mmCIF file of C-alpha atoms and ligand atoms in Angstrom:
data_model
loop_
_atom_site.group_PDB
_atom_site.id
_atom_site.type_symbol
_atom_site.label_atom_id
_atom_site.label_comp_id
_atom_site.label_asym_id
_atom_site.label_seq_id
_atom_site.Cartn_x
_atom_site.Cartn_y
_atom_site.Cartn_z
ATOM 1 C CA MET A 10 5.493 -18.814 5.794
ATOM 2 C CA ILE A 11 5.150 -15.550 3.863
ATOM 3 C CA LEU A 12 1.610 -14.087 3.838
ATOM 4 C CA LEU A 13 0.548 -12.227 0.691
ATOM 5 C CA THR A 14 -2.348 -9.802 1.167
ATOM 6 C CA ALA A 15 -4.347 -7.815 -1.406
ATOM 7 C CA ALA A 16 -7.681 -6.031 -1.166
ATOM 8 C CA THR A 17 -9.552 -7.758 -3.981
ATOM 9 C CA ASP A 18 -9.714 -10.828 -6.210
ATOM 10 C CA ILE A 19 -8.791 -8.631 -9.169
ATOM 11 C CA GLU A 20 -5.413 -7.784 -7.620
ATOM 12 C CA MET A 21 -4.695 -11.223 -6.104
ATOM 13 C CA GLY A 22 -6.006 -12.997 -9.231
ATOM 14 C CA ALA A 23 -3.642 -11.098 -11.541
ATOM 15 C CA PHE A 24 -0.762 -12.536 -9.525
ATOM 16 C CA LEU A 25 -2.130 -16.070 -9.026
ATOM 17 C CA HIS A 26 -3.211 -16.626 -12.653
ATOM 18 C CA ALA A 27 0.228 -15.825 -13.986
ATOM 19 C CA TYR A 28 2.333 -17.277 -11.165
ATOM 20 C CA PRO A 29 1.210 -20.434 -9.335
ATOM 21 C CA LEU A 30 1.451 -20.020 -5.567
ATOM 22 C CA PRO A 31 4.956 -21.077 -4.439
ATOM 23 C CA GLN A 32 5.417 -23.381 -1.434
ATOM 24 C CA GLY A 33 5.599 -21.600 1.877
ATOM 25 C CA VAL A 34 3.386 -18.730 0.718
ATOM 26 C CA SER A 35 -0.250 -18.150 1.839
ATOM 27 C CA THR A 36 -2.741 -15.549 0.628
ATOM 28 C CA LEU A 37 -5.429 -13.456 2.275
ATOM 29 C CA LEU A 38 -7.933 -10.985 0.797
ATOM 30 C CA THR A 39 -8.222 -7.974 3.103
ATOM 31 C CA GLY A 40 -11.365 -6.515 1.521
ATOM 32 C CA VAL A 41 -11.539 -2.826 0.634
ATOM 33 C CA GLY A 42 -10.937 -0.094 3.225
ATOM 34 C CA PRO A 43 -8.982 0.153 6.482
ATOM 35 C CA VAL A 44 -11.577 -1.309 8.845
ATOM 36 C CA GLU A 45 -12.136 -4.484 6.850
ATOM 37 C CA ALA A 46 -8.378 -4.874 6.311
ATOM 38 C CA ALA A 47 -7.555 -4.412 10.015
ATOM 39 C CA VAL A 48 -10.195 -6.957 11.058
ATOM 40 C CA ARG A 49 -9.209 -9.632 8.546
ATOM 41 C CA VAL A 50 -5.422 -9.330 8.946
ATOM 42 C CA SER A 51 -5.658 -9.208 12.761
ATOM 43 C CA ALA A 52 -7.931 -12.278 12.820
ATOM 44 C CA PHE A 53 -5.505 -14.156 10.550
ATOM 45 C CA LEU A 54 -2.423 -13.229 12.586
ATOM 46 C CA ALA A 55 -4.129 -14.029 15.903
ATOM 47 C CA ALA A 56 -4.842 -17.560 14.630
ATOM 48 C CA SER A 57 -1.381 -18.145 13.060
ATOM 49 C CA VAL A 58 0.956 -20.374 15.063
ATOM 50 C CA PRO A 59 3.771 -19.861 14.242
ATOM 51 C CA PRO A 60 3.220 -16.368 12.817
ATOM 52 C CA PRO A 61 4.207 -15.598 9.204
ATOM 53 C CA SER A 62 7.864 -14.590 8.770
ATOM 54 C CA ALA A 63 6.654 -11.588 6.740
ATOM 55 C CA VAL A 64 3.490 -10.014 5.332
ATOM 56 C CA VAL A 65 3.645 -8.589 1.803
ATOM 57 C CA ASN A 66 0.718 -6.288 1.007
ATOM 58 C CA PHE A 67 0.193 -5.375 -2.651
ATOM 59 C CA GLY A 68 -2.313 -3.864 -5.061
ATOM 60 C CA VAL A 69 -3.120 -0.697 -6.965
ATOM 61 C CA ALA A 70 -2.888 2.919 -5.826
ATOM 62 C CA GLY A 71 -3.578 6.484 -6.901
ATOM 63 C CA ALA A 72 -0.527 8.738 -7.486
ATOM 64 C CA TYR A 73 -0.650 12.238 -6.043
ATOM 65 C CA VAL A 74 0.071 15.082 -8.425
ATOM 66 C CA LEU A 75 2.038 17.850 -6.744
ATOM 67 C CA ALA A 76 3.781 20.682 -8.571
ATOM 68 C CA GLY A 77 7.544 21.105 -8.130
ATOM 69 C CA ARG A 78 8.511 17.496 -7.471
ATOM 70 C CA GLU A 79 8.812 14.185 -9.310
ATOM 71 C CA ASN A 80 5.459 12.405 -8.973
ATOM 72 C CA ALA A 81 4.768 8.713 -9.561
ATOM 73 C CA ALA A 82 3.233 8.080 -12.993
ATOM 74 C CA LEU A 83 0.623 5.617 -14.273
ATOM 75 C CA LEU A 84 1.878 2.007 -13.996
ATOM 76 C CA ASP A 85 4.893 2.914 -11.854
ATOM 77 C CA ILE A 86 5.785 0.388 -9.146
ATOM 78 C CA CYS A 87 5.974 2.043 -5.713
ATOM 79 C CA LEU A 88 7.423 0.734 -2.423
ATOM 80 C CA ALA A 89 6.235 2.045 0.950
ATOM 81 C CA GLU A 90 8.676 3.454 3.484
ATOM 82 C CA ARG A 91 5.905 4.565 5.840
ATOM 83 C CA GLU A 92 2.103 4.285 5.989
ATOM 84 C CA VAL A 93 0.010 7.167 7.358
ATOM 85 C CA LEU A 94 -3.707 7.140 8.100
ATOM 86 C CA ALA A 95 -4.305 10.446 6.376
ATOM 87 C CA ASP A 96 -7.951 11.151 7.132
ATOM 88 C CA LEU A 97 -8.000 10.371 10.859
ATOM 89 C CA GLY A 98 -8.371 13.567 12.901
ATOM 90 C CA ILE A 99 -10.095 16.906 12.465
ATOM 91 C CA CYS A 100 -10.925 17.852 8.882
ATOM 92 C CA GLU A 101 -10.150 21.546 8.425
ATOM 93 C CA GLN A 102 -10.181 23.742 5.330
ATOM 94 C CA ASP A 103 -6.813 22.677 3.966
ATOM 95 C CA GLU A 104 -5.513 19.892 6.202
ATOM 96 C CA VAL A 105 -6.502 17.114 8.551
ATOM 97 C CA GLN A 106 -5.285 18.068 12.045
ATOM 98 C CA THR A 107 -4.327 15.292 14.443
ATOM 99 C CA LEU A 108 -6.025 15.188 17.829
ATOM 100 C CA HIS A 109 -2.736 16.025 19.594
ATOM 101 C CA GLY A 110 -3.454 18.419 22.412
ATOM 102 C CA THR A 111 -7.049 17.291 22.836
ATOM 103 C CA GLY A 112 -6.113 14.447 25.192
ATOM 104 C CA PHE A 113 -7.011 11.755 22.634
ATOM 105 C CA ALA A 114 -3.982 9.719 21.555
ATOM 106 C CA LEU A 115 -3.878 8.557 17.915
ATOM 107 C CA GLU A 116 -1.857 5.885 16.117
ATOM 108 C CA SER A 117 -1.709 7.235 12.586
ATOM 109 C CA CYS A 118 1.781 6.425 11.285
ATOM 110 C CA VAL A 119 3.719 3.165 10.912
ATOM 111 C CA GLU A 120 7.304 2.874 9.629
ATOM 112 C CA LEU A 121 7.626 -0.245 7.496
ATOM 113 C CA ASP A 122 10.319 -2.861 8.061
ATOM 114 C CA ILE A 123 13.562 -1.338 6.741
ATOM 115 C CA GLU A 124 15.348 -4.662 6.285
ATOM 116 C CA LEU A 125 12.559 -6.033 4.049
ATOM 117 C CA LEU A 126 12.469 -2.759 2.120
ATOM 118 C CA VAL A 127 16.208 -2.895 1.422
ATOM 119 C CA ARG A 128 16.019 -6.574 0.369
ATOM 120 C CA ALA A 129 13.031 -5.874 -1.885
ATOM 121 C CA ALA A 130 14.743 -2.890 -3.521
ATOM 122 C CA ARG A 131 17.780 -5.068 -4.231
ATOM 123 C CA ILE A 132 15.650 -7.880 -5.718
ATOM 124 C CA LEU A 133 13.648 -5.531 -7.970
ATOM 125 C CA THR A 134 16.811 -3.778 -9.141
ATOM 126 C CA ALA A 135 18.412 -7.129 -10.023
ATOM 127 C CA ALA A 136 15.227 -8.071 -11.936
ATOM 128 C CA LYS A 137 15.418 -4.726 -13.814
ATOM 129 C CA ILE A 138 12.019 -3.629 -12.473
ATOM 130 C CA PRO A 139 12.162 0.154 -11.925
ATOM 131 C CA PHE A 140 10.422 1.504 -8.823
ATOM 132 C CA LYS A 141 9.901 4.586 -6.697
ATOM 133 C CA GLN A 142 9.745 4.572 -2.934
ATOM 134 C CA GLY A 143 8.194 6.930 -0.416
ATOM 135 C CA VAL A 144 5.316 7.583 1.956
ATOM 136 C CA PHE A 145 1.949 5.903 1.287
ATOM 137 C CA ALA A 146 -1.267 7.500 2.581
ATOM 138 C CA THR A 147 -4.238 5.322 3.529
ATOM 139 C CA VAL A 148 -7.679 6.919 3.286
ATOM 140 C CA SER A 149 -11.233 5.765 4.021
ATOM 141 C CA CYS A 150 -12.506 8.193 1.451
ATOM 142 C CA VAL A 151 -10.822 8.188 -1.988
ATOM 143 C CA SER A 152 -9.584 11.686 -2.919
ATOM 144 C CA GLY A 153 -11.886 12.678 -5.754
ATOM 145 C CA THR A 154 -10.198 15.970 -6.605
ATOM 146 C CA GLN A 155 -6.625 16.996 -7.412
ATOM 147 C CA LYS A 156 -6.874 19.657 -4.691
ATOM 148 C CA ARG A 157 -7.764 17.176 -1.963
ATOM 149 C CA GLY A 158 -4.974 14.842 -3.129
ATOM 150 C CA ALA A 159 -2.390 17.634 -3.199
ATOM 151 C CA LEU A 160 -3.307 18.627 0.371
ATOM 152 C CA ILE A 161 -2.657 15.110 1.659
ATOM 153 C CA ALA A 162 0.485 14.757 -0.474
ATOM 154 C CA GLU A 163 1.880 18.007 0.887
ATOM 155 C CA GLN A 164 0.947 17.374 4.517
ATOM 156 C CA HIS A 165 2.551 13.904 4.605
ATOM 157 C CA HIS A 166 5.084 14.151 1.739
ATOM 158 C CA ALA A 167 3.114 11.224 0.323
ATOM 159 C CA LEU A 168 3.701 9.594 -3.047
ATOM 160 C CA CYS A 169 0.372 7.785 -3.455
ATOM 161 C CA GLU A 170 -2.827 6.757 -1.695
ATOM 162 C CA ASN A 171 -4.682 3.521 -1.074
ATOM 163 C CA MET A 172 -7.335 2.255 1.325
ATOM 164 C CA GLU A 173 -5.782 -0.645 3.268
ATOM 165 C CA GLY A 174 -2.015 -0.251 3.728
ATOM 166 C CA PHE A 175 -1.987 1.510 7.091
ATOM 167 C CA ALA A 176 -4.405 -1.053 8.535
ATOM 168 C CA VAL A 177 -2.256 -3.989 7.420
ATOM 169 C CA ALA A 178 0.889 -2.253 8.726
ATOM 170 C CA ARG A 179 -0.731 -1.472 12.090
ATOM 171 C CA ALA A 180 -1.977 -5.045 12.534
ATOM 172 C CA CYS A 181 1.471 -6.394 11.641
ATOM 173 C CA ARG A 182 3.176 -4.095 14.094
ATOM 174 C CA TYR A 183 0.724 -5.141 16.822
ATOM 175 C CA PHE A 184 1.536 -8.822 16.203
ATOM 176 C CA GLY A 185 5.280 -8.179 15.741
ATOM 177 C CA VAL A 186 5.367 -9.379 12.111
ATOM 178 C CA PRO A 187 7.575 -7.497 9.592
ATOM 179 C CA MET A 188 5.626 -6.043 6.693
ATOM 180 C CA PHE A 189 6.426 -4.835 3.214
ATOM 181 C CA GLU A 190 4.103 -3.054 0.742
ATOM 182 C CA LEU A 191 4.291 -2.723 -3.044
ATOM 183 C CA ARG A 192 1.671 -1.047 -5.219
ATOM 184 C CA CYS A 193 1.322 -0.184 -8.884
ATOM 185 C CA ILE A 194 -0.217 3.126 -9.939
ATOM 186 C CA SER A 195 -3.639 2.565 -11.580
ATOM 187 C CA ASN A 196 -4.725 6.212 -11.585
ATOM 188 C CA THR A 197 -3.555 9.687 -10.750
ATOM 189 C CA VAL A 198 -5.352 11.624 -8.031
ATOM 190 C CA ILE A 199 -6.976 14.299 -10.129
ATOM 191 C CA ASP A 200 -10.566 15.487 -10.544
ATOM 192 C CA ARG A 201 -12.399 12.169 -11.117
ATOM 193 C CA LYS A 202 -11.817 10.761 -14.587
ATOM 194 C CA LEU A 203 -12.516 7.018 -14.582
ATOM 195 C CA GLN A 204 -11.739 6.609 -18.287
ATOM 196 C CA ASP A 205 -8.048 7.329 -17.548
ATOM 197 C CA TRP A 206 -7.727 4.388 -15.144
ATOM 198 C CA GLN A 207 -5.342 1.558 -16.080
ATOM 199 C CA LEU A 208 -6.598 -1.020 -13.603
ATOM 200 C CA ARG A 209 -5.928 -4.223 -15.553
ATOM 201 C CA GLU A 210 -2.401 -3.210 -16.601
ATOM 202 C CA ALA A 211 -1.582 -2.027 -13.076
ATOM 203 C CA CYS A 212 -2.761 -5.355 -11.583
ATOM 204 C CA ASN A 213 -0.646 -7.274 -14.117
ATOM 205 C CA ASN A 214 2.466 -5.129 -13.448
ATOM 206 C CA CYS A 215 1.951 -5.547 -9.742
ATOM 207 C CA GLY A 216 1.578 -9.339 -10.080
ATOM 208 C CA ALA A 217 4.831 -9.567 -12.080
ATOM 209 C CA ALA A 218 6.736 -7.469 -9.527
ATOM 210 C CA ILE A 219 5.356 -9.541 -6.625
ATOM 211 C CA ALA A 220 6.350 -12.785 -8.389
ATOM 212 C CA SER A 221 9.962 -11.550 -8.746
ATOM 213 C CA LEU A 222 9.973 -10.364 -5.196
ATOM 214 C CA ILE A 223 8.651 -13.601 -3.690
ATOM 215 C CA ASN A 224 11.144 -15.683 -5.683
ATOM 216 C CA GLY A 225 13.949 -13.377 -4.556
ATOM 217 C CA LEU A 226 12.902 -13.442 -0.900
ATOM 218 C CA ARG A 227 12.718 -17.261 -0.915
ATOM 219 C CA ASP A 228 16.145 -17.562 -2.623
ATOM 220 C CA ASP A 229 17.831 -15.018 -0.337
HETATM 221 O O1 LIG B 12 -14.575 6.024 -8.436
HETATM 222 C C1 LIG B 12 -13.494 6.596 -8.261
HETATM 223 O O2 LIG B 12 -13.287 7.770 -8.600
HETATM 224 C C2 LIG B 12 -12.386 5.838 -7.612
HETATM 225 C C3 LIG B 12 -11.154 6.442 -7.485
HETATM 226 C C4 LIG B 12 -10.107 5.734 -6.881
HETATM 227 C C5 LIG B 12 -10.302 4.437 -6.422
HETATM 228 C C6 LIG B 12 -11.551 3.857 -6.551
HETATM 229 C C7 LIG B 12 -11.788 2.486 -6.097
HETATM 230 O O3 LIG B 12 -12.899 2.056 -5.930
HETATM 231 C C8 LIG B 12 -10.615 1.579 -5.890
HETATM 232 C C9 LIG B 12 -10.273 1.405 -4.471
HETATM 233 C C10 LIG B 12 -9.263 0.280 -4.312
HETATM 234 O O4 LIG B 12 -8.097 0.482 -5.091
HETATM 235 C C11 LIG B 12 -7.064 1.116 -4.310
HETATM 236 N N1 LIG B 12 -6.939 2.468 -4.920
HETATM 237 C C12 LIG B 12 -6.594 2.653 -6.207
HETATM 238 N N2 LIG B 12 -6.535 3.944 -6.505
HETATM 239 C C13 LIG B 12 -6.865 4.620 -5.384
HETATM 240 C C14 LIG B 12 -6.980 6.014 -5.091
HETATM 241 O O5 LIG B 12 -6.774 6.909 -5.936
HETATM 242 N N3 LIG B 12 -7.346 6.339 -3.828
HETATM 243 C C15 LIG B 12 -7.569 5.392 -2.868
HETATM 244 N N4 LIG B 12 -7.468 4.062 -3.117
HETATM 245 C C16 LIG B 12 -7.109 3.677 -4.361
HETATM 246 C C17 LIG B 12 -7.539 1.062 -2.871
HETATM 247 O O6 LIG B 12 -6.561 0.476 -2.056
HETATM 248 C C18 LIG B 12 -8.821 0.198 -2.889
HETATM 249 O O7 LIG B 12 -8.548 -1.135 -2.575
HETATM 250 C C19 LIG B 12 -12.610 4.541 -7.128
#
């Protein structure tokens, strides 16, 4: 069984309304934010016998805007290579320091399953769905300014931010289940400007990409 996870009904619904749930695929809403996501995914995996063959986490994300590099743009599809928990540590003027050296050990970075990533990239390419791939940052507190976003982007070489990905990845690693993450950019991380959001279109793009991906993974 493949488990599909998304934070909200808006994101999951955009997929389910357009593409009826295929056999062998289950869904779970994680809720918004890393704590809720960690609790719900861990509870699901603890009760799953046998465990899912893979977890696919999807939804919308904010693209960081950093000068001197190619940033993700509105409605771009992005694949995660790594998830970092970007606001865990000591919040200083221009970065979040880890607690290394203080005697407190932190788990704040998970590499996603490389085999799934390679298969997904091949499936999306064959379906002519363009994508970017890179580091995803998970935050408890949405970056409400371009400056804050650029600091996180620079510190972690991150492409975009969300609020659940690290938690899902950490739970999956704990239970030994391979995980893949795909998000569509609904907003850029700039000084708050809600009127520029493209939430509906991003959810629809994401749903279409997930449908191609699930079909491809089942046919593989
Ligand atoms: O009110 C705002 O300014 C605002 C800015 C970004 C996101 C929100 C949300 O309430 C959505 C959180 C929800 O969507 C994902 N998401 C989408 N864009 C971002 C982002 O720029 N930073 C963090 N999370 C984002 C996230 O995974 C949540 O599930 C409000």
